[in-house]
Amino acid sequence: MELTTITLATLASLSRVIVLILISIVSGWFLSYFAVKNRRFENIYISFVNIFESIPVIGFLPIVLIIFITGLGGTLGVEIAADFLVFDAIVWNIWIGQYQAFKTIPQHLIEVSENYNFGWWGKMRHLYIPFSYPRISSDIFPSFADALFYIMVSEVFSVGITSYKVFGIGTLIVQATSAGDLNSVYECLGILALGVVVITIVFGDFSKHAVAKYGLNTPTEIKRHFVWRPHIRKWRTVASPTFQFARYTTKMKTGRENIQTAMTKVRTSPSFERSGKYIGRAIAWLFLIFIGYSSIHVILSIPHSQWLGYFEQTPNLLYQMGIDYIRVFVVTVVSFAFAISLGYYLANHKKMSSTITPVIQTISAFPAPAYFPLVFAAMAPFLIHNIPFAETEIFVMILCFLGTFYYVFFGFWVGVRAIPTEFLELVGNYKIGFFTKMRRIILPATFPYLVTGLSSTINSAWGGLAVGEYWPNIYQNQTLQVHTGMMKVISAGLANNDVGIAAWTSLLFAVVVGVYSIVFTRNLMDLARKKYVIEEGIYAA
Amino acid sequence: MSTQALNGSNETIGEVQLECKDLGYSYSGSSFIFKDINLKTYTDELVAIVGPSGTGKSTLLRVLGNLIPPTTGHVFLNGTEVKSPSPKISLVHQSIATFPWMTAVDNVKIVLRGKIEDKEATEIAKNMIGLVGLRGYEESYPKEMSGGMRQRIAIARALAASPTIMLMDEPFVHLDELTANSLRSEIYSIVFNPVNELKSVVLVSHNLHEVVQLADRVYVMGGSPAGIIDEIKIDLPRPRSEEEPLFYEYVKMLYKDLMPKETK
């Protein structure tokens, strides 16, 4: 493979990700503004985002195939299909972050903007958009990592004997791996790594600037002009955004209203309230029509007799889903244990943290599916020889862990760093023992961060299973596949041109995830907001 | 530097409890915030530290408790050098810090967990809550309490740890005037109650009326890097009243010390 081709492919993939992140940010500003101004739209918007965020990218594949591949067709159709899948991987995280930022703008700043008649655009430009920068700058990292993870499954995918691909580094890596051309794989990974490091450093500097200038009372010095200067050696910059986010969240949450109380305080002008309602309803209906159209399209395209077959298979599919839930549970527990041990250690050892954290951050940003075939190639002989009964499970778990652990890890780490100094002094002052400290102070104090982190880890673990449970030609004609697993059913269904079973399984999964999200995740988040906001423990009039 | 008092008395009674010698602190290791600080507290004495903003009063308090290690100098508690944070020197924060997910009694008990039996810890916590005047609120959560009540819980927690010294960093600054006045009038009898093992209190405050009302002795900080520029003994009978002419004389004396000196 030529170096120029690899470089261009890397640029194409990274540009794809950057453009999609920008689209997510801009659309998120408008949607979040409508959401905070219109309760009805807000309820619909947040429910949809929560549900969609929980559905792995591959779950959208049947819909994408029908709308973009068969509907639009051609190179443009495949390109948009790939973009849509990557967009799906990044957008929910950014949208939720922007919404939360808008919801937590201090009431006095909103009153100033209303008092002096800023107008809609004035409020957006001078208050809402700037206020969301710190949050965006911290959300951009997991979104970027997520996008790169999914670019491996989005740039090239097969349905039956037809393979769809767009020009990008994901496609090149898959092609080189399948052909056993290890040199090209290493070149691709090397150039991709370079691109990832450069973008992470740029994001890091943007984040530093955003938190310093737009965070509330952060101690970081404001640079008057944001001019990016490359300093590759300065690895600490990569980690700094998370440090700053910790400070930012501490400062921002201190003494401010929580989301629920702020919700009742938002005042809107009657005319905007009316127009906002109409716009909100229109967007919500567009969502519904889009999903409804796609579902009906899929259902109608499958013969009636085939559907009866799917219904008969449903108990077995639910069993396979149960097995996958066990896998997700194991990965989550391992990630959690890793997070609270290493996360706590790093949060309390600044020097070690400044070295290890950038490494973890870079690993997390580097897409696991890109290098996983090499991990597979290196470990397969050993595992097949020594643990033949669980070798596949171990590979799937490793892939899931590599693609997901950082959510709960960074969540916990940021949570520990966001604990106000007063409480840490109190712990030191009274020599509170380790277990009492963990059980009664650290874990409750980081509970909101842990819930968010665990939720993202669980969601991404599904993505890891989607990739790992059925991976044809992972390395030199070897196929990684589990015996039982719902994600394998979806992937194998697509590979065997059985779009119906893939769509039906995705639908079942979406329903279960939706119920799980409403019953479990949302209740935990409510509990976190109501009881476990450590910043509320500081009373400073 | 000698101790000033308006009635001519400059004696202090009792054993030395907390003592610091040549204490200095610098964030960067070069430019000191304060330097060469020497102060003592005696048994049953409330010592106040006043000074303009930026002189490092709150930092000094944390250095006294070894929550921040000093850059130079040493701190002694009953003649033994303090080298790590200890419940024997308890800090009450300016920003009132109570755990939102714990009831009042759990907030107080947290400093006793793992050290004594749970039943005994509950008993002590309830006694301390009673001492600060919150009997009946043991099972209330912080968010169900006012700022003044929360600060009482923080004081009860500090007292539950059986400290010898209590460090108070502007403890009333976030309370409204009425609540602050009410707590101020009770604080002396709360902290120097026979129930406690507390020997002395170090209070940092910007409120000169509060200082004259509460303190037995006042250290005035000033200069750059800051040092102790004056020591004033407040020789007024308790309970103190702002109506007393001497009360205002002490306030004026402190005010004069804190005003920037004119250069000719």
PDB file of C-alpha atoms in Angstrom, chain A residues 215-385:
ATOM      1  CA  GLY A 215     -16.107  28.165  32.715  1.00  0.00           C
ATOM      2  CA  LEU A 216     -17.502  29.862  35.804  1.00  0.00           C
ATOM      3  CA  ASN A 217     -14.759  31.118  38.147  1.00  0.00           C
ATOM      4  CA  THR A 218     -12.217  28.554  37.076  1.00  0.00           C
ATOM      5  CA  PRO A 219      -8.693  29.164  38.334  1.00  0.00           C
ATOM      6  CA  THR A 220      -7.216  28.600  34.869  1.00  0.00           C
ATOM      7  CA  GLU A 221      -5.631  31.668  33.342  1.00  0.00           C
ATOM      8  CA  ILE A 222      -7.441  33.077  30.303  1.00  0.00           C
ATOM      9  CA  LYS A 223      -5.389  33.457  27.159  1.00  0.00           C
ATOM     10  CA  ARG A 224      -6.542  36.611  25.389  1.00  0.00           C
ATOM     11  CA  HIS A 225      -6.254  35.040  21.964  1.00  0.00           C
ATOM     12  CA  PHE A 226      -6.724  31.396  21.224  1.00  0.00           C
ATOM     13  CA  VAL A 227      -3.912  30.570  18.860  1.00  0.00           C
ATOM     14  CA  TRP A 228      -3.095  26.934  18.571  1.00  0.00           C
ATOM     15  CA  ARG A 229       0.569  26.143  18.649  1.00  0.00           C
ATOM     16  CA  PRO A 230       1.617  22.559  18.189  1.00  0.00           C
ATOM     17  CA  HIS A 231       3.703  21.154  21.000  1.00  0.00           C
ATOM     18  CA  ILE A 232       3.798  17.462  20.480  1.00  0.00           C
ATOM     19  CA  ARG A 233       6.160  16.909  23.390  1.00  0.00           C
ATOM     20  CA  LYS A 234       3.761  18.426  25.820  1.00  0.00           C
ATOM     21  CA  TRP A 235       1.833  15.251  26.560  1.00  0.00           C
ATOM     22  CA  ARG A 236       0.259  16.731  29.628  1.00  0.00           C
ATOM     23  CA  THR A 237      -1.899  18.904  27.442  1.00  0.00           C
ATOM     24  CA  VAL A 238      -3.752  15.815  26.395  1.00  0.00           C
ATOM     25  CA  ALA A 239      -4.816  15.174  29.958  1.00  0.00           C
ATOM     26  CA  SER A 240      -5.445  18.735  30.998  1.00  0.00           C
ATOM     27  CA  PRO A 241      -9.028  19.029  29.744  1.00  0.00           C
ATOM     28  CA  THR A 242     -10.225  16.413  32.137  1.00  0.00           C
ATOM     29  CA  PHE A 243      -8.434  18.097  35.023  1.00  0.00           C
ATOM     30  CA  GLN A 244     -10.028  21.343  34.047  1.00  0.00           C
ATOM     31  CA  PHE A 245     -13.401  19.760  33.582  1.00  0.00           C
ATOM     32  CA  ALA A 246     -13.163  18.529  37.154  1.00  0.00           C
ATOM     33  CA  ARG A 247     -12.541  22.065  38.354  1.00  0.00           C
ATOM     34  CA  TYR A 248     -15.177  23.378  36.033  1.00  0.00           C
ATOM     35  CA  THR A 249     -17.852  21.022  37.288  1.00  0.00           C
ATOM     36  CA  THR A 250     -16.918  21.786  40.886  1.00  0.00           C
ATOM     37  CA  LYS A 251     -17.208  25.481  40.384  1.00  0.00           C
ATOM     38  CA  MET A 252     -20.200  25.311  38.159  1.00  0.00           C
ATOM     39  CA  LYS A 253     -22.270  23.140  40.422  1.00  0.00           C
ATOM     40  CA  THR A 254     -21.432  25.005  43.622  1.00  0.00           C
ATOM     41  CA  GLY A 255     -24.364  27.042  44.718  1.00  0.00           C
ATOM     42  CA  ARG A 256     -26.315  26.675  41.564  1.00  0.00           C
ATOM     43  CA  GLU A 257     -29.731  25.264  41.142  1.00  0.00           C
ATOM     44  CA  ASN A 258     -29.996  21.639  40.240  1.00  0.00           C
ATOM     45  CA  ILE A 259     -31.570  20.687  36.968  1.00  0.00           C
ATOM     46  CA  GLN A 260     -35.021  20.154  38.348  1.00  0.00           C
ATOM     47  CA  THR A 261     -35.258  23.437  40.193  1.00  0.00           C
ATOM     48  CA  ALA A 262     -33.717  25.293  37.290  1.00  0.00           C
ATOM     49  CA  MET A 263     -36.376  23.764  35.074  1.00  0.00           C
ATOM     50  CA  THR A 264     -39.110  25.568  36.950  1.00  0.00           C
ATOM     51  CA  LYS A 265     -37.233  28.840  36.896  1.00  0.00           C
ATOM     52  CA  VAL A 266     -36.750  29.169  33.163  1.00  0.00           C
ATOM     53  CA  ARG A 267     -38.878  31.995  31.958  1.00  0.00           C
ATOM     54  CA  THR A 268     -39.750  32.479  28.354  1.00  0.00           C
ATOM     55  CA  SER A 269     -41.550  35.140  26.444  1.00  0.00           C
ATOM     56  CA  PRO A 270     -45.109  34.067  25.483  1.00  0.00           C
ATOM     57  CA  SER A 271     -44.482  34.475  21.753  1.00  0.00           C
ATOM     58  CA  PHE A 272     -41.359  32.348  21.857  1.00  0.00           C
ATOM     59  CA  GLU A 273     -43.143  29.789  24.007  1.00  0.00           C
ATOM     60  CA  ARG A 274     -45.780  29.420  21.286  1.00  0.00           C
ATOM     61  CA  SER A 275     -43.360  29.251  18.358  1.00  0.00           C
ATOM     62  CA  GLY A 276     -41.029  27.011  20.366  1.00  0.00           C
ATOM     63  CA  LYS A 277     -43.889  24.605  20.960  1.00  0.00           C
ATOM     64  CA  TYR A 278     -44.639  24.372  17.255  1.00  0.00           C
ATOM     65  CA  ILE A 279     -40.993  23.907  16.309  1.00  0.00           C
ATOM     66  CA  GLY A 280     -40.511  21.371  19.086  1.00  0.00           C
ATOM     67  CA  ARG A 281     -43.548  19.406  17.988  1.00  0.00           C
ATOM     68  CA  ALA A 282     -42.419  19.522  14.363  1.00  0.00           C
ATOM     69  CA  ILE A 283     -38.987  18.136  15.199  1.00  0.00           C
ATOM     70  CA  ALA A 284     -40.452  15.435  17.425  1.00  0.00           C
ATOM     71  CA  TRP A 285     -42.883  14.438  14.660  1.00  0.00           C
ATOM     72  CA  LEU A 286     -40.057  14.322  12.152  1.00  0.00           C
ATOM     73  CA  PHE A 287     -38.256  11.883  14.425  1.00  0.00           C
ATOM     74  CA  LEU A 288     -41.345   9.748  14.759  1.00  0.00           C
ATOM     75  CA  ILE A 289     -42.102   9.779  11.042  1.00  0.00           C
ATOM     76  CA  PHE A 290     -38.537   8.842  10.214  1.00  0.00           C
ATOM     77  CA  ILE A 291     -38.519   5.895  12.599  1.00  0.00           C
ATOM     78  CA  GLY A 292     -42.041   4.819  11.676  1.00  0.00           C
ATOM     79  CA  TYR A 293     -41.302   4.967   7.950  1.00  0.00           C
ATOM     80  CA  SER A 294     -38.134   2.937   8.374  1.00  0.00           C
ATOM     81  CA  SER A 295     -39.836   0.305  10.518  1.00  0.00           C
ATOM     82  CA  ILE A 296     -42.808  -0.057   8.146  1.00  0.00           C
ATOM     83  CA  HIS A 297     -40.467  -0.221   5.201  1.00  0.00           C
ATOM     84  CA  VAL A 298     -38.529  -3.053   6.803  1.00  0.00           C
ATOM     85  CA  ILE A 299     -41.690  -4.909   7.825  1.00  0.00           C
ATOM     86  CA  LEU A 300     -43.268  -4.621   4.358  1.00  0.00           C
ATOM     87  CA  SER A 301     -40.122  -5.744   2.620  1.00  0.00           C
ATOM     88  CA  ILE A 302     -40.203  -9.092   4.456  1.00  0.00           C
ATOM     89  CA  PRO A 303     -42.744 -11.779   3.419  1.00  0.00           C
ATOM     90  CA  HIS A 304     -45.490 -12.590   5.917  1.00  0.00           C
ATOM     91  CA  SER A 305     -44.389 -16.228   6.331  1.00  0.00           C
ATOM     92  CA  GLN A 306     -40.904 -15.069   7.220  1.00  0.00           C
ATOM     93  CA  TRP A 307     -42.252 -12.878  10.001  1.00  0.00           C
ATOM     94  CA  LEU A 308     -43.990 -15.896  11.557  1.00  0.00           C
ATOM     95  CA  GLY A 309     -40.587 -17.567  11.609  1.00  0.00           C
ATOM     96  CA  TYR A 310     -39.110 -14.580  13.399  1.00  0.00           C
ATOM     97  CA  PHE A 311     -41.858 -14.665  16.038  1.00  0.00           C
ATOM     98  CA  GLU A 312     -41.097 -18.329  16.666  1.00  0.00           C
ATOM     99  CA  GLN A 313     -37.444 -17.497  17.099  1.00  0.00           C
ATOM    100  CA  THR A 314     -38.169 -14.696  19.574  1.00  0.00           C
ATOM    101  CA  PRO A 315     -37.766 -16.756  22.812  1.00  0.00           C
ATOM    102  CA  ASN A 316     -34.397 -17.975  21.549  1.00  0.00           C
ATOM    103  CA  LEU A 317     -33.405 -14.412  20.595  1.00  0.00           C
ATOM    104  CA  LEU A 318     -34.329 -13.211  24.084  1.00  0.00           C
ATOM    105  CA  TYR A 319     -32.178 -16.007  25.524  1.00  0.00           C
ATOM    106  CA  GLN A 320     -29.279 -14.870  23.323  1.00  0.00           C
ATOM    107  CA  MET A 321     -29.888 -11.317  24.507  1.00  0.00           C
ATOM    108  CA  GLY A 322     -29.686 -12.598  28.110  1.00  0.00           C
ATOM    109  CA  ILE A 323     -26.291 -14.152  27.373  1.00  0.00           C
ATOM    110  CA  ASP A 324     -25.124 -10.836  25.957  1.00  0.00           C
ATOM    111  CA  TYR A 325     -26.378  -9.032  29.062  1.00  0.00           C
ATOM    112  CA  ILE A 326     -24.190 -11.372  31.144  1.00  0.00           C
ATOM    113  CA  ARG A 327     -21.205 -10.450  28.947  1.00  0.00           C
ATOM    114  CA  VAL A 328     -22.003  -6.749  29.317  1.00  0.00           C
ATOM    115  CA  PHE A 329     -22.344  -7.227  33.073  1.00  0.00           C
ATOM    116  CA  VAL A 330     -18.916  -8.898  33.323  1.00  0.00           C
ATOM    117  CA  VAL A 331     -17.237  -6.169  31.239  1.00  0.00           C
ATOM    118  CA  THR A 332     -18.962  -3.488  33.312  1.00  0.00           C
ATOM    119  CA  VAL A 333     -17.871  -5.038  36.617  1.00  0.00           C
ATOM    120  CA  VAL A 334     -14.261  -5.358  35.402  1.00  0.00           C
ATOM    121  CA  SER A 335     -14.305  -1.760  34.085  1.00  0.00           C
ATOM    122  CA  PHE A 336     -15.781  -0.540  37.354  1.00  0.00           C
ATOM    123  CA  ALA A 337     -13.169  -2.334  39.460  1.00  0.00           C
ATOM    124  CA  PHE A 338     -10.432  -0.954  37.207  1.00  0.00           C
ATOM    125  CA  ALA A 339     -11.917   2.539  37.407  1.00  0.00           C
ATOM    126  CA  ILE A 340     -12.256   2.802  41.160  1.00  0.00           C
ATOM    127  CA  SER A 341      -8.860   1.337  41.896  1.00  0.00           C
ATOM    128  CA  LEU A 342      -6.662   3.045  39.299  1.00  0.00           C
ATOM    129  CA  GLY A 343      -8.960   6.103  39.036  1.00  0.00           C
ATOM    130  CA  TYR A 344      -8.756   6.732  42.776  1.00  0.00           C
ATOM    131  CA  TYR A 345      -5.016   6.201  42.818  1.00  0.00           C
ATOM    132  CA  LEU A 346      -4.449   8.634  39.942  1.00  0.00           C
ATOM    133  CA  ALA A 347      -6.814  11.243  41.312  1.00  0.00           C
ATOM    134  CA  ASN A 348      -4.682  11.320  44.450  1.00  0.00           C
ATOM    135  CA  HIS A 349      -1.247  11.100  42.829  1.00  0.00           C
ATOM    136  CA  LYS A 350      -0.853  14.085  40.549  1.00  0.00           C
ATOM    137  CA  LYS A 351       2.625  13.225  39.279  1.00  0.00           C
ATOM    138  CA  MET A 352       1.710   9.676  38.345  1.00  0.00           C
ATOM    139  CA  SER A 353      -1.540  10.932  36.897  1.00  0.00           C
ATOM    140  CA  SER A 354       0.210  13.373  34.575  1.00  0.00           C
ATOM    141  CA  THR A 355       2.098  10.438  33.040  1.00  0.00           C
ATOM    142  CA  ILE A 356      -0.461   7.631  33.023  1.00  0.00           C
ATOM    143  CA  THR A 357      -3.605   9.592  32.214  1.00  0.00           C
ATOM    144  CA  PRO A 358      -2.447  10.813  28.776  1.00  0.00           C
ATOM    145  CA  VAL A 359      -1.481   7.242  27.927  1.00  0.00           C
ATOM    146  CA  ILE A 360      -4.935   5.970  28.883  1.00  0.00           C
ATOM    147  CA  GLN A 361      -6.529   8.879  27.041  1.00  0.00           C
ATOM    148  CA  THR A 362      -4.570   8.110  23.884  1.00  0.00           C
ATOM    149  CA  ILE A 363      -5.371   4.392  24.114  1.00  0.00           C
ATOM    150  CA  SER A 364      -9.033   5.226  24.568  1.00  0.00           C
ATOM    151  CA  ALA A 365      -9.021   7.555  21.553  1.00  0.00           C
ATOM    152  CA  PHE A 366      -7.338   4.965  19.376  1.00  0.00           C
ATOM    153  CA  PRO A 367      -9.997   2.682  17.880  1.00  0.00           C
ATOM    154  CA  ALA A 368      -9.825  -0.814  19.345  1.00  0.00           C
ATOM    155  CA  PRO A 369     -11.135  -2.532  16.172  1.00  0.00           C
ATOM    156  CA  ALA A 370      -8.158  -1.051  14.257  1.00  0.00           C
ATOM    157  CA  TYR A 371      -5.505  -2.848  16.282  1.00  0.00           C
ATOM    158  CA  PHE A 372      -7.554  -5.689  17.715  1.00  0.00           C
ATOM    159  CA  PRO A 373      -6.731  -8.124  14.861  1.00  0.00           C
ATOM    160  CA  LEU A 374      -3.087  -7.770  15.911  1.00  0.00           C
ATOM    161  CA  VAL A 375      -4.012  -8.522  19.536  1.00  0.00           C
ATOM    162  CA  PHE A 376      -5.933 -11.504  18.203  1.00  0.00           C
ATOM    163  CA  ALA A 377      -2.969 -12.675  16.124  1.00  0.00           C
ATOM    164  CA  ALA A 378      -0.603 -12.341  19.070  1.00  0.00           C
ATOM    165  CA  MET A 379      -2.798 -14.028  21.659  1.00  0.00           C
ATOM    166  CA  ALA A 380      -4.702 -16.635  19.652  1.00  0.00           C
ATOM    167  CA  PRO A 381      -2.021 -19.371  19.650  1.00  0.00           C
ATOM    168  CA  PHE A 382      -1.577 -19.095  23.424  1.00  0.00           C
ATOM    169  CA  LEU A 383      -5.281 -18.962  24.252  1.00  0.00           C
ATOM    170  CA  ILE A 384      -6.287 -21.729  21.846  1.00  0.00           C
ATOM    171  CA  HIS A 385      -3.628 -23.961  23.355  1.00  0.00           C
TER     172      HIS A 385
END
